Coordinates of C-alpha atoms in Angstrom, one line a residue:
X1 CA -6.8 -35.8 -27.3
X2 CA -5.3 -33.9 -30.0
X3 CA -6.8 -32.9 -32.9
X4 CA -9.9 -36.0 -32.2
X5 CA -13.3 -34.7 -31.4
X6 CA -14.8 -36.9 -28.8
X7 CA -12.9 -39.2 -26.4
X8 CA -14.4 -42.2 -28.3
X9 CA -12.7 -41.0 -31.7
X10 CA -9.8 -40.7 -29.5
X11 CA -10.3 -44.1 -28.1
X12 CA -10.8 -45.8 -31.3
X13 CA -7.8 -44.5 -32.6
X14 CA -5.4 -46.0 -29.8
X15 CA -7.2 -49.4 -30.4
X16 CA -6.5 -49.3 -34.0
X17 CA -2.5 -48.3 -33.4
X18 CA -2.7 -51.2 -30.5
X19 CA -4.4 -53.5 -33.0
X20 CA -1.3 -52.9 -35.7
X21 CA 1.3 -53.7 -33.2
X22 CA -0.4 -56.8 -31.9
X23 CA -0.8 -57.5 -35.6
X24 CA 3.2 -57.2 -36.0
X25 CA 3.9 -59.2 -32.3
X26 CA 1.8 -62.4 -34.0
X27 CA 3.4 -62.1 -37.4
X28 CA 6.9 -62.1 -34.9
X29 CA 6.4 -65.1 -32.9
X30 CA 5.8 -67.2 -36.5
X31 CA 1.7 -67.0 -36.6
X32 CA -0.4 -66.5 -39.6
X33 CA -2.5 -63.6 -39.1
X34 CA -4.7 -64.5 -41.7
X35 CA -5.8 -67.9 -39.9
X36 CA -9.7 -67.9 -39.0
X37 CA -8.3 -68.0 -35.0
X38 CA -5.8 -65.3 -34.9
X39 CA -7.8 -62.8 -37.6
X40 CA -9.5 -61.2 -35.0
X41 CA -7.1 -61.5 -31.8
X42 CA -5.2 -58.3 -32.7
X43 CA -8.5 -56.4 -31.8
X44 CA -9.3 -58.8 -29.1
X45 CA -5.8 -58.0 -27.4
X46 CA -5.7 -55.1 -28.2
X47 CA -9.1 -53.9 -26.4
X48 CA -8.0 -56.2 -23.7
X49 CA -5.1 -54.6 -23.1
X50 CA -6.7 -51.2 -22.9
X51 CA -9.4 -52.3 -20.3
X52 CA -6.4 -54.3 -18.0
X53 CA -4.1 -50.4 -18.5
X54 CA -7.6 -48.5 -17.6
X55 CA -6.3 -47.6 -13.9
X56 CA -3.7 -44.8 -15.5
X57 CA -7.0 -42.8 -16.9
X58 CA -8.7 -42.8 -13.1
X59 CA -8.1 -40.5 -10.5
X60 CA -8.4 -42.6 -7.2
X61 CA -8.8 -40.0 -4.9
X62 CA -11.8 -38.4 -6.4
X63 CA -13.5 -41.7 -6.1
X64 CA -12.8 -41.7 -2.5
X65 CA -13.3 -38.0 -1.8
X66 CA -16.7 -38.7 -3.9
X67 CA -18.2 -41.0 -0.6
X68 CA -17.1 -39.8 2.5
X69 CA -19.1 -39.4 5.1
X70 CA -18.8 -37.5 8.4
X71 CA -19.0 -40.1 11.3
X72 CA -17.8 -40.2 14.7
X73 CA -16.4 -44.2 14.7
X74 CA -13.3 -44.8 16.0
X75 CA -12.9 -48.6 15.7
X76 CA -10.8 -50.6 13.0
X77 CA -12.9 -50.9 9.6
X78 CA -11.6 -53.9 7.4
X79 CA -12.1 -54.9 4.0
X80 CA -10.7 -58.2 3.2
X81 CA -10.1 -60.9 0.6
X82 CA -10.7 -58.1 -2.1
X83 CA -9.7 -60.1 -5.8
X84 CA -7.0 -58.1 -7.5
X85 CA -5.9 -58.5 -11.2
X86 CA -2.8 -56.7 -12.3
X87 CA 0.0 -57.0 -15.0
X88 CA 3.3 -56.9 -14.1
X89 CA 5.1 -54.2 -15.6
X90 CA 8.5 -56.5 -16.4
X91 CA 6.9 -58.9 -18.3
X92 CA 3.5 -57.8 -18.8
X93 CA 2.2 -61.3 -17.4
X94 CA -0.8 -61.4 -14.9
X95 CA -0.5 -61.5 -11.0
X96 CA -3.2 -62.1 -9.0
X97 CA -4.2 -62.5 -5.1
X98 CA -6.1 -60.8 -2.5
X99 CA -6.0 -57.7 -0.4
X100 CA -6.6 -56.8 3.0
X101 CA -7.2 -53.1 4.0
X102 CA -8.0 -51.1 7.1
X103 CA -8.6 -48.0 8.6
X104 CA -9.4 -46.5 11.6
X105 CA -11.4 -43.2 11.1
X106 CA -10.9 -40.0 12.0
X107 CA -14.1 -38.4 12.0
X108 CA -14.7 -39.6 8.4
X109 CA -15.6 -42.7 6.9
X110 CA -15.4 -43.8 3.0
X111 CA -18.2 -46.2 1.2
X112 CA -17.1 -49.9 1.9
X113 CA -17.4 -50.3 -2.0
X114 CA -14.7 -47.4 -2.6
X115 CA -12.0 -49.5 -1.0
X116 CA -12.0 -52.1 -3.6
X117 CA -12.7 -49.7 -6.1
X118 CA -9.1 -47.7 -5.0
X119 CA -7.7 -51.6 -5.6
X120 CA -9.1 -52.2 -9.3
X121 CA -8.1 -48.5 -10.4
X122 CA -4.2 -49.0 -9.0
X123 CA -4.3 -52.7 -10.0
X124 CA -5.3 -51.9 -13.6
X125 CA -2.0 -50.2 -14.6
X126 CA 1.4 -52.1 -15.3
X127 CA 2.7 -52.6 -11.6
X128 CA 4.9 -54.2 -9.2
X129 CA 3.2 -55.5 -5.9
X130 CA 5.6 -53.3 -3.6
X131 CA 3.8 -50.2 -5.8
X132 CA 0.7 -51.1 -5.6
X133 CA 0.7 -51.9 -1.8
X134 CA 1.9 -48.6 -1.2
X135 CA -0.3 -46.5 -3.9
X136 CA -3.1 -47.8 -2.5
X137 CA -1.9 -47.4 0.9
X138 CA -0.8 -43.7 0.4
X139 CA -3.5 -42.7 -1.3
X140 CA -5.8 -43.3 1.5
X141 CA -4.3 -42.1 4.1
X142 CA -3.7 -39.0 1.9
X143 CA -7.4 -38.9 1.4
X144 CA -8.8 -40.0 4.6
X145 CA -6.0 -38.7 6.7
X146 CA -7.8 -41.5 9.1
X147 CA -5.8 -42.3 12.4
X148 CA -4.0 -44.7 10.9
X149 CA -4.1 -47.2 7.8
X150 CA -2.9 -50.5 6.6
X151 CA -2.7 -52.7 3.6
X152 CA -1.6 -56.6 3.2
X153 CA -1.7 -58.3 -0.4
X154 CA -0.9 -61.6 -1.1
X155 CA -0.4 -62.5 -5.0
X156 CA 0.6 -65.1 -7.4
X157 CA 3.0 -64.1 -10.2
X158 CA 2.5 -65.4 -13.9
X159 CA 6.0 -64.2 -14.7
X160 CA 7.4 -67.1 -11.8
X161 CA 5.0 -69.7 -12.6
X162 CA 5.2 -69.8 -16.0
X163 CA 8.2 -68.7 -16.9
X164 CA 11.6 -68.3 -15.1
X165 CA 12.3 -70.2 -11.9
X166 CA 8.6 -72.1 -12.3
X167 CA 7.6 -72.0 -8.9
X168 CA 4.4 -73.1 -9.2
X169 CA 2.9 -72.6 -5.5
X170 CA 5.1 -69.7 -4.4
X171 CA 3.0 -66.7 -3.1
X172 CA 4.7 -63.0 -2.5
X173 CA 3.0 -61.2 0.5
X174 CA 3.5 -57.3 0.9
X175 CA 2.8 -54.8 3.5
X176 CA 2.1 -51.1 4.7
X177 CA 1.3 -49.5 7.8
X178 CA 0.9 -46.0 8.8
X179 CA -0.4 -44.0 12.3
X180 CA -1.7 -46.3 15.0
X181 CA -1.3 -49.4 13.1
X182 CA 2.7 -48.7 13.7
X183 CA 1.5 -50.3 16.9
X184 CA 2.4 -53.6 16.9
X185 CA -0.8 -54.1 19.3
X186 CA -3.0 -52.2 16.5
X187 CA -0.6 -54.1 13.9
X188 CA -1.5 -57.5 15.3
X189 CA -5.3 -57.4 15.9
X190 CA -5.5 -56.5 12.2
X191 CA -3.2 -59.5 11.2
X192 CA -5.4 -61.7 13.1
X193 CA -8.9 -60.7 12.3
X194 CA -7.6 -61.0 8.4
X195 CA -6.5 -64.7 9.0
X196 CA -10.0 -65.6 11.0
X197 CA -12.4 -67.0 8.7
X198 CA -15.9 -65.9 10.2
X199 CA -17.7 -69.3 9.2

């Protein structure tokens, strides 16, 4: 933090340098700064911006190291349809979707809140879904050292909808697997319970 006293010195400080650039990127594109519905979006984006970046400042593992739980369950634990946000780091244009996580424990077991915690913190840095499949995926298995582990996101991609090739409807699907879901027995009953709707 420098020479700043308190983080939120230091924090106001990087909003007011964000806040000049936005300034600059508005007066770029043609706007008028000065108009009663831009004055204020410099600080708008630029505090948006900050809380969308937030990930980089966590560390993920403490969060999970932070709820585990000694417990001797050896069954498949999913988490699914977890909402993710993220900005993609080539354009800086939103992609969004849901993931699907599992592990199977080995002797621990993490609060069910954690796992979608672990997806906000990766998912709130500029990213490329390959990354953040396999951040999140190596950062449990790091942490957990469960049996095995395995992630599946599916996301939408701003920078193809919008912009680019347009593709309106297209949907990008990623993987990771690691220990006994490199079974394709372990590997399939995972992919199947995540496609069964319970209702």
């Amino acid at each position: 933090m420098g020479s700043y006293k308190t983080f939120e010195e230091y924090d106001q400080h990087i909003t007011d340098e964000l806040k000049e650039n936005f300034t600059e990127i508005l007066k770029g594109v043609g706007e008028d700064v000065e108009r009663e519905g831009i004055v204020k979006t410099p600080e708008r984006a630029a505090k948006a911006i900050q809380f969308l970046t937030s990930g980089h400042c966590e560390d993920p593992a403490k969060i999970l190291k932070g709820a585990m739980f000694a417990e001797d369950y050896n069954d498949m634990v999913i988490v699914k349809d977890i909402e993710l946000y993220s900005l993609c780091e080539h354009h800086i244009l939103p992609f969004f979707g849901k993931a699907h996580i599992a592990y199977i424990p080995n002797g621990h077991i993490v609060g069910l809140s954690k796992i979608p915690r672990i997806v906000d913190v990766f998912a709130r840095r500029l990213q490329v879904q390959e990354r953040l499949t396999h951040d999140i995926l190596e950062c449990i298995n790091d942490t957990l050292q469960p049996k095995g582990v395995a992630v599946v996101i599916e996301a939408s991609h701003m920078c193809m909808m919008m912009r680019g090739v347009q593709k309106q409807n297209s949907v990008t699907t990623t993987s990771g697997f690691r220990g006994q879901f490199q079974k394709i027995e372990t590997r399939n009953e995972f992919l199947k319970l995540i496609s069964t709707s319970l209702s």
